[in-house]
Tab-separated table of C-alpha atoms in Angstrom:
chain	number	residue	atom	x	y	z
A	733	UNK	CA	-22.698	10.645	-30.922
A	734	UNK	CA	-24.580	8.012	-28.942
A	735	UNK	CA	-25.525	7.958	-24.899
A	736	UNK	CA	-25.354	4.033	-23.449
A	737	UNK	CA	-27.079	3.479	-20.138
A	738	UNK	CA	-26.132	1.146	-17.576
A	739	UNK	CA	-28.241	-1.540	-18.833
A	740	UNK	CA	-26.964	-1.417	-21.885
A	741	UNK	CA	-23.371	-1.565	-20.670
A	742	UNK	CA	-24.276	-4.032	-18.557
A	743	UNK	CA	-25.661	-6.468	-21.428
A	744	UNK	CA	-22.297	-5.502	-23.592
A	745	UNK	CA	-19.855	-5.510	-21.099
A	746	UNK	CA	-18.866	-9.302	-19.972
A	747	UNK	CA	-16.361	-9.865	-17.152
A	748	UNK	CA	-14.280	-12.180	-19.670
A	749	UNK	CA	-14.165	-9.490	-21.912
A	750	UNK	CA	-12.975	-6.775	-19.661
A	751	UNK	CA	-10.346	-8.599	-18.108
A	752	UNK	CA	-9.206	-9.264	-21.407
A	753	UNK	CA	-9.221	-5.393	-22.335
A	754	UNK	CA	-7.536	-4.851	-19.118
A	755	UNK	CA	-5.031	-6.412	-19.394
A	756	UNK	CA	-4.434	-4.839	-22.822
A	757	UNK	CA	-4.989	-1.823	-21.438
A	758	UNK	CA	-2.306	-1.859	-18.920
A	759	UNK	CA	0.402	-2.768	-21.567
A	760	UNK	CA	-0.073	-0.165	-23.455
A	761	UNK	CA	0.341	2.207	-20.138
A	762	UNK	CA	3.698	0.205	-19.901
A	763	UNK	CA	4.854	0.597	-22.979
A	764	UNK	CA	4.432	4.231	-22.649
A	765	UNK	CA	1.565	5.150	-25.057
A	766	UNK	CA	-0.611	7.372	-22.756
A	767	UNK	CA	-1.703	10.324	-20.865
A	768	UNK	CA	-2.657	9.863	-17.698
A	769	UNK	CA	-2.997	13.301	-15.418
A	770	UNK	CA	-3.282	13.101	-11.886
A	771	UNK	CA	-7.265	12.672	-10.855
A	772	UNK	CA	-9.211	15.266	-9.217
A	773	UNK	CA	-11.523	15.236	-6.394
A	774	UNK	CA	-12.720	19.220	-6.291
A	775	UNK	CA	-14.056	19.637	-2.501
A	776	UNK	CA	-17.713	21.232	-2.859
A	777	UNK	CA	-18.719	23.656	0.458
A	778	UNK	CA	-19.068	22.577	3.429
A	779	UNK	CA	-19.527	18.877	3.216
A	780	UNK	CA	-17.476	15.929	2.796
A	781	UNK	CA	-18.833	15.799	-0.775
A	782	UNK	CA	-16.152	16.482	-3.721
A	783	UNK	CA	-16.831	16.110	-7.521
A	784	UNK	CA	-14.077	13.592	-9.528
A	785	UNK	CA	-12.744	14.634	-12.622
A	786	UNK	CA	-10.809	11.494	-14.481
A	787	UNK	CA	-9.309	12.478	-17.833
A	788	UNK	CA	-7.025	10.709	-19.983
A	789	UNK	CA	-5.349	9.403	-23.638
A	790	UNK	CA	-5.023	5.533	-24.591
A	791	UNK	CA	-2.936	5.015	-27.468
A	792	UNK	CA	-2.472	1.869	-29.413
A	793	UNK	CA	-5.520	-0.251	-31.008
A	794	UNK	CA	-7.472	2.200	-28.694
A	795	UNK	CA	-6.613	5.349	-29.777
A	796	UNK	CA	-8.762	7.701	-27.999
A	797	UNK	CA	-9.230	9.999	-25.395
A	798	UNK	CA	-12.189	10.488	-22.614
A	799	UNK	CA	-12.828	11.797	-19.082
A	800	UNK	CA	-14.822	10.478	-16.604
A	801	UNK	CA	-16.836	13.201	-14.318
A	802	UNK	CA	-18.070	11.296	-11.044
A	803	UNK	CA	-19.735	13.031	-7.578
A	804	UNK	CA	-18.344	11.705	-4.680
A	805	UNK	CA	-21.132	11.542	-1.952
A	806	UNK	CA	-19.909	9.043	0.728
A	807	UNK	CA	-22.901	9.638	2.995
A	808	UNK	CA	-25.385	8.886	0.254
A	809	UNK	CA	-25.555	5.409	0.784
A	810	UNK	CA	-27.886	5.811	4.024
A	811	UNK	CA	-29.841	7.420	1.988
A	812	UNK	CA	-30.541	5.136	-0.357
A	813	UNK	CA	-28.149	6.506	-3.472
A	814	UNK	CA	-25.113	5.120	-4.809
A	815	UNK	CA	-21.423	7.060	-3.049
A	816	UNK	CA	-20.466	8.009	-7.032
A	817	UNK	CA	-22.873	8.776	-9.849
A	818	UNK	CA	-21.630	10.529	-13.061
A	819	UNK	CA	-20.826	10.073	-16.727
A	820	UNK	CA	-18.256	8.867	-19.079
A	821	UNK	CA	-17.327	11.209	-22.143
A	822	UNK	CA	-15.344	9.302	-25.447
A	823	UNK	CA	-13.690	11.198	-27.928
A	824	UNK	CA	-12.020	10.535	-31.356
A	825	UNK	CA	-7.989	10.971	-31.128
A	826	UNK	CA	-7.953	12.158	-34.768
A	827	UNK	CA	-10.276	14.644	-34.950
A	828	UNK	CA	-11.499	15.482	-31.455
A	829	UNK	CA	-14.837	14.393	-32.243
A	830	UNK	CA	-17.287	13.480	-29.200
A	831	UNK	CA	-18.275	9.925	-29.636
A	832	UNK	CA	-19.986	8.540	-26.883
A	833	UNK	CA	-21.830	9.644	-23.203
A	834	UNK	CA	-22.122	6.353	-20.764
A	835	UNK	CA	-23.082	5.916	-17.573
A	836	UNK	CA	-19.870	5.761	-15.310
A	837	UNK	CA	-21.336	3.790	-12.787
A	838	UNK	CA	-21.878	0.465	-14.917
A	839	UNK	CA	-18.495	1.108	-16.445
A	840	UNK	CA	-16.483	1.732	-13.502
A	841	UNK	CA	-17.935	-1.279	-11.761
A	842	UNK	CA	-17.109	-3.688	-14.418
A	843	UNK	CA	-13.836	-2.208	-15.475
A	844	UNK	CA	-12.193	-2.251	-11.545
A	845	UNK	CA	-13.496	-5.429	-10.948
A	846	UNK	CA	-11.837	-6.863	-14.156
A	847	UNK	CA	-8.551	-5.329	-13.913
A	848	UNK	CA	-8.408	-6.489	-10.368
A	849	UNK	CA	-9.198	-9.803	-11.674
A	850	UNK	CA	-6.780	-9.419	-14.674
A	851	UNK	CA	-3.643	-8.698	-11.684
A	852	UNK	CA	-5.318	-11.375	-9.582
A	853	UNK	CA	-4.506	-14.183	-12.754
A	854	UNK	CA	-0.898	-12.942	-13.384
A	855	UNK	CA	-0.216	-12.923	-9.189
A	856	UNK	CA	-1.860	-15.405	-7.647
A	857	UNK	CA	-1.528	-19.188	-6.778
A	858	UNK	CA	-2.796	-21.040	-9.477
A	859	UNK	CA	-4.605	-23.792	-6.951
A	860	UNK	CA	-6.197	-20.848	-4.781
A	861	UNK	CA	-9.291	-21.909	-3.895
A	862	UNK	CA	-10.823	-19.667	-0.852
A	863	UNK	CA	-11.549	-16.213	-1.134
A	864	UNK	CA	-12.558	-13.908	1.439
A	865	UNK	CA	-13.849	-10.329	0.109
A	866	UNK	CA	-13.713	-7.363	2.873
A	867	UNK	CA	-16.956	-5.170	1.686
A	868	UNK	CA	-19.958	-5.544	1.288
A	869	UNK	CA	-20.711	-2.544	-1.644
A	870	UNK	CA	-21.210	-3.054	-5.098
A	871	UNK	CA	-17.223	-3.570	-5.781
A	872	UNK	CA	-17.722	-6.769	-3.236
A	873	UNK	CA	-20.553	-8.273	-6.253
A	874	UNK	CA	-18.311	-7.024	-9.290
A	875	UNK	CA	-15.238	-8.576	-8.046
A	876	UNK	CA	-16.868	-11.884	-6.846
A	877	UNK	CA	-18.183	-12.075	-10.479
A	878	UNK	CA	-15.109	-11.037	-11.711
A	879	UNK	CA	-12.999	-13.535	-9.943
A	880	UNK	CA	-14.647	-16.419	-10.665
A	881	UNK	CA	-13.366	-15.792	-14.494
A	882	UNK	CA	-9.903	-16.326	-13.141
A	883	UNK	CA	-9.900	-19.084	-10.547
A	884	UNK	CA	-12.242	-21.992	-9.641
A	885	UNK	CA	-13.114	-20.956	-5.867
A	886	UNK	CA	-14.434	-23.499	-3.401
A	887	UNK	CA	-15.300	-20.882	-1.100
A	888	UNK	CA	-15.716	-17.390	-0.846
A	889	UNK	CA	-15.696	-15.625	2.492
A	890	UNK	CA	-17.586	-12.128	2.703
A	891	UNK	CA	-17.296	-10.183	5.415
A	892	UNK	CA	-18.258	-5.959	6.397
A	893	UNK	CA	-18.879	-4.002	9.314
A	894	UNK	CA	-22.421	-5.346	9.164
A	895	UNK	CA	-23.028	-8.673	8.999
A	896	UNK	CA	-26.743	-8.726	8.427
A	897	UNK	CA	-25.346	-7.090	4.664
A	898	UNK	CA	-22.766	-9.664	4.265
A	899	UNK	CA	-25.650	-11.981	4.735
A	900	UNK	CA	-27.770	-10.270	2.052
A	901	UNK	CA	-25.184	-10.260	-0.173
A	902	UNK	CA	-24.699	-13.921	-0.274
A	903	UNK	CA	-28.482	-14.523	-0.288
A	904	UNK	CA	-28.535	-12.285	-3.218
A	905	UNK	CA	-25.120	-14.075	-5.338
A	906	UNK	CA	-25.834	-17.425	-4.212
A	907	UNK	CA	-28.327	-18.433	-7.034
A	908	UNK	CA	-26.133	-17.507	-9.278
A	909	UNK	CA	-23.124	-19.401	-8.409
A	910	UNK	CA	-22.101	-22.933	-7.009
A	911	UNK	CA	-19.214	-21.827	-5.354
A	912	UNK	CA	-19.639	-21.812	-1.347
A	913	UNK	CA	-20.433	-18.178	0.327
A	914	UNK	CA	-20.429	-17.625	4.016
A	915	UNK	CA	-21.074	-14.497	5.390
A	916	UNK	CA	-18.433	-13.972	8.374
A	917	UNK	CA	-18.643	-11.755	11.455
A	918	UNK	CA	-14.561	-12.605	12.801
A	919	UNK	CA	-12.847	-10.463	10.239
A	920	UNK	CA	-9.309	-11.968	11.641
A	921	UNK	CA	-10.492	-15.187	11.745
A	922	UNK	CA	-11.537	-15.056	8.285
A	923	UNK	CA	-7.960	-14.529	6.936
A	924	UNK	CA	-6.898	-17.768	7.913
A	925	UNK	CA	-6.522	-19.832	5.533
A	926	UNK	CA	-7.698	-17.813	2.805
A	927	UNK	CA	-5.409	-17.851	-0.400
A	928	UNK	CA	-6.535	-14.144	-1.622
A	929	UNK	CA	-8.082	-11.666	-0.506
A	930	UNK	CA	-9.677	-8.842	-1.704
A	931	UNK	CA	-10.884	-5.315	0.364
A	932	UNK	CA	-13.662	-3.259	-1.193
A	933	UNK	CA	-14.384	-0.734	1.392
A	934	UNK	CA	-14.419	2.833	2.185
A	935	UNK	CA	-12.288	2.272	5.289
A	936	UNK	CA	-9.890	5.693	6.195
A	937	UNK	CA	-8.093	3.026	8.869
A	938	UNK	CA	-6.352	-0.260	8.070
A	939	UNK	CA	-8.766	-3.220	8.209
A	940	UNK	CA	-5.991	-5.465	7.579
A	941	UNK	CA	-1.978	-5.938	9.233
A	942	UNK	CA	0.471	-8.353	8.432
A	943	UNK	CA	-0.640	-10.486	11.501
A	944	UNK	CA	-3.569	-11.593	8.668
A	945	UNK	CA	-0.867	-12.663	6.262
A	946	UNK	CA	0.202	-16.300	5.605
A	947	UNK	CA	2.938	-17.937	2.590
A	948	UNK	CA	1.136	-17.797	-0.197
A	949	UNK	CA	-1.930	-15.386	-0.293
A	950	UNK	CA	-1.977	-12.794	-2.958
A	951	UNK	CA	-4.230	-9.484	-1.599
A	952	UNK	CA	-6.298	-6.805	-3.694
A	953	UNK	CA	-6.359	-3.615	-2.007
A	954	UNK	CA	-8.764	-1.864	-3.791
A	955	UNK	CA	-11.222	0.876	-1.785
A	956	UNK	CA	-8.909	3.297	-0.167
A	957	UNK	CA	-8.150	5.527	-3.413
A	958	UNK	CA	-6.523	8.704	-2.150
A	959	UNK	CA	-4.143	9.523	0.264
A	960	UNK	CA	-4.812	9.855	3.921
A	961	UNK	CA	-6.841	6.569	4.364
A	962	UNK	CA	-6.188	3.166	3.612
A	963	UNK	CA	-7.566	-0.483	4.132
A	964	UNK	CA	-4.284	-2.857	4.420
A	965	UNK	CA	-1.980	-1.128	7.129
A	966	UNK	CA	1.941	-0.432	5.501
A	967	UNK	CA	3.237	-3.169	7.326
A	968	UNK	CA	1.700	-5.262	4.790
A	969	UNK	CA	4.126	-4.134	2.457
A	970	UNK	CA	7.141	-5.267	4.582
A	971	UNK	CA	8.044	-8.856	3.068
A	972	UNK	CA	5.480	-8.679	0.006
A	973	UNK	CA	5.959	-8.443	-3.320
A	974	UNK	CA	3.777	-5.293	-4.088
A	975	UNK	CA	2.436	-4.012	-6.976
A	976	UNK	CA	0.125	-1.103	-7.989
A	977	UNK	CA	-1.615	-0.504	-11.373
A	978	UNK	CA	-0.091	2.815	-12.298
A	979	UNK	CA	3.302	4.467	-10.241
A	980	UNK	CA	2.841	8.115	-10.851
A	981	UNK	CA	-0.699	7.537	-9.248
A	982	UNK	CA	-0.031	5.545	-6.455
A	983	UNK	CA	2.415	8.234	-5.826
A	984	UNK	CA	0.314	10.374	-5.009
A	985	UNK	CA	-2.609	8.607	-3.607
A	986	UNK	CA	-1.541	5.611	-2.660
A	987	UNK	CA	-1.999	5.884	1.310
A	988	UNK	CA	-0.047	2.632	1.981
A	989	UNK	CA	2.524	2.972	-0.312
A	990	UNK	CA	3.101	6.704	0.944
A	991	UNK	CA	3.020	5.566	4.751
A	992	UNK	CA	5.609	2.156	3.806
A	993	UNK	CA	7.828	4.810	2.362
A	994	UNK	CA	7.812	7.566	4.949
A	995	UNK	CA	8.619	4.478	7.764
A	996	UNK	CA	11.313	3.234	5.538
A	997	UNK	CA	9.059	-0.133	4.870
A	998	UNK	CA	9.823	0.085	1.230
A	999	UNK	CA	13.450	1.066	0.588
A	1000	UNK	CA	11.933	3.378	-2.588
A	1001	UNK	CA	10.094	3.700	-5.638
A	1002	UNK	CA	11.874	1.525	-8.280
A	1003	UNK	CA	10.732	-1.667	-5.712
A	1004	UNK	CA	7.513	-1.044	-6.752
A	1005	UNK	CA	6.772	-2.206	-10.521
A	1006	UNK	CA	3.446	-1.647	-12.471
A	1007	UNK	CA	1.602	-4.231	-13.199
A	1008	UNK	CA	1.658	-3.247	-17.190
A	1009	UNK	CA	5.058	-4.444	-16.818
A	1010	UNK	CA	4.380	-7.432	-15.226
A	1011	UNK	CA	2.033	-8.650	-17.731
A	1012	UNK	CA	5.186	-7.660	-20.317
A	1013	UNK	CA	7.258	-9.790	-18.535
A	1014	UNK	CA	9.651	-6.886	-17.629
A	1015	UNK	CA	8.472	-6.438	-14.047
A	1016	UNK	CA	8.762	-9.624	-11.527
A	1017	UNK	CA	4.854	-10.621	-9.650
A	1018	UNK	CA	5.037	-13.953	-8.024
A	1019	UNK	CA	8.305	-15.995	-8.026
A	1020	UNK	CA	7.362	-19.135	-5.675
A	1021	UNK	CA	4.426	-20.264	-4.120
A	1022	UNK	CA	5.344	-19.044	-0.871
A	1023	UNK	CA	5.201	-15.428	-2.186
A	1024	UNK	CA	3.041	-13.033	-0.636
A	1025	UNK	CA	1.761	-10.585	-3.688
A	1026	UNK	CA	-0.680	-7.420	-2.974
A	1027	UNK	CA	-1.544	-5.483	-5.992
A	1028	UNK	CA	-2.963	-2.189	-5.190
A	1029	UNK	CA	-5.368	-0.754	-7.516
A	1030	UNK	CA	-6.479	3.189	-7.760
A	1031	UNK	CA	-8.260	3.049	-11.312
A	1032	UNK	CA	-6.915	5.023	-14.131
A	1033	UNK	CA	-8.245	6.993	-17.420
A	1034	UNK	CA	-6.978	4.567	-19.345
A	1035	UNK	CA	-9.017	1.703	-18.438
A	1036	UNK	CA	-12.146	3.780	-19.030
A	1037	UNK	CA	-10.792	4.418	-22.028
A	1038	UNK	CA	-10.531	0.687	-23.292
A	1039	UNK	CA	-13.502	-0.144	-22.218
A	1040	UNK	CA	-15.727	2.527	-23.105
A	1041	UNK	CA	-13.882	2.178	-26.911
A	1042	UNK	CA	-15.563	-1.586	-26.710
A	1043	UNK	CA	-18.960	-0.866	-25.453
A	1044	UNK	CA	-19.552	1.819	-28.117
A	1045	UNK	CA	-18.151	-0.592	-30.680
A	1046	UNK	CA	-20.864	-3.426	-29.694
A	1047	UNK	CA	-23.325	-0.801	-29.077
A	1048	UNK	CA	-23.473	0.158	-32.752
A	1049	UNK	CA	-22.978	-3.646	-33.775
A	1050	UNK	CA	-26.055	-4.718	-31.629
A	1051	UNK	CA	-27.889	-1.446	-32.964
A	1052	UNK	CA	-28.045	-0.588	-29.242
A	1053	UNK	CA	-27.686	3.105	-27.520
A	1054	UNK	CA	-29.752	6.165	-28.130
A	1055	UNK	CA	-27.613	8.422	-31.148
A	1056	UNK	CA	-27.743	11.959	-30.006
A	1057	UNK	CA	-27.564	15.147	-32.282
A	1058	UNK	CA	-25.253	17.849	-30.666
């Protein structure tokens, strides 16, 4: 049994890699080869704090099973530590054996970002070329990374409730890519002309309405991952082509899917495909240019799964990670 840090996953994990495995991933959830219970967020006494319990089986090439354990602090970021810290647990499928611990933190911030960017290639104009990212966290860095594997930005538009971070952020990504970053204050304004967009934020109330729509965009909706709050209001959903990464899931934490149902937005459940089945080919994404796509993501067990399968697999090639006696 080995542990991998976040370094280490870091140095093994590459954003073309993980889209890659994404995408993968996401098939096999089509095709029907997993197990993929419901995630739990346990409320701990009086606080807003909750621990997250993410467990899951992948079938196909990656034949394994795994669960994710995560403590869900969202005040711990003014005080200097990260919202979700926690650990990532891989076991063998054909004898039960306990393979690998990993940091979740590295994992989960790769493995988002690259299946967002893996839905962003299959939906999205081909010639987008601005970007405008709604978050300033460390989702807003992933996904800028991550994005750049799948379309040649000319811009890239970064915007949160504080502007003096969107301003760090770009002072702190800018040496490290030629693509244009402005840090912008008029969230509104900022939509305009923009040919995706992307939200990263802990927001419980829509940052986003269909007044900030135009023909064309594709949107990530990515931060609001249980029900009750949500970052792109349901009216969004109205004359979009939506799409979220796993049904059952969005479901049942999906606040903008649930509120677009309950007002009758979205007629019902089989006019919202998975985008496993998109990348199949047995789902529709975009049709036309003028298509407005949103793909909401929620993260499931299964991308864990695939990736953490990889980064043990390099970690033994590149005689990385620290092997552990139980």
């Amino acid at each position: 049994m080995y542990y991998i840090s976040g370094e280490e996953i870091t140095s093994i994990l590459s954003y073309s890699k993980c889209i890659e495995l994404m995408r993968k991933a996401m098939e096999t959830v089509a095709r029907g080869d997993s197990v993929l219970p419901l995630r739990q967020a346990i409320p701990l006494p009086d606080s807003d704090n909750k621990l997250g319990v993410m467990p899951g089986y992948l079938g196909g090439d990656d034949r394994a099973f795994g669960v994710k354990l995560l403590s869900l602090y969202p005040g711990n970021p003014e005080a200097g530590f990260p919202s979700h810290m926690g650990l990532y647990t891989l076991f063998d499928a054909e004898h039960g054996e306990p393979l690998a611990i990993m940091n979740a933190n590295a994992l989960t911030a790769i493995r988002t970002a690259s299946m967002t960017a893996a839905a962003t290639d299959i939906l999205a104009r081909k010639d987008a070329k601005i970007m405008l990212v709604v978050g300033t966290g460390e989702q807003a860095e992933s996904h800028i990374h991550a994005l750049c594997e799948v379309r040649q930005f000319e811009e890239i538009r970064i915007w949160g409730r504080s502007l003096e971070k969107a301003r760090a952020l770009v002072a702190g990504l800018q040496t490290a890519t030629s693509v244009k970053l402005t840090a912008v204050g008029d969230l509104h304004a900022a939509t305009q002309g923009a040919d995706i967009i992307t939200a990263v934020t802990a927001s419980p109330t829509p940052l986003l309405d269909a007044s900030c729509l135009e023909a064309g965009m594709h949107v990530n909706s990515v931060g609001a991952s249980h029900r009750g709050v949500m970052e792109i209001a349901p009216d969004m959903l109205a004359n979009s082509r939506f799409i979220v990464d796993h049904l059952p899931a969005a479901l049942d934490q999906a606040g903008e899917l649930l509120a677009a149902l309950d007002q009758g937005i979205i007629s019902g459940v089989d006019m919202v495909p998975q985008i496993g089945d998109v990348f199949l080919g047995k789902a529709k994404g975009r049709t036309a240019d003028q298509d407005v796509t949103i793909y909401k993501s929620l993260g499931i067990a299964a991308q864990d799964i695939a990736a953490a399968k990889y980064i043990l697999s390099e970690s033994k090639a590149k005689g990385l990670g620290t092997e552990l006696s139980l």
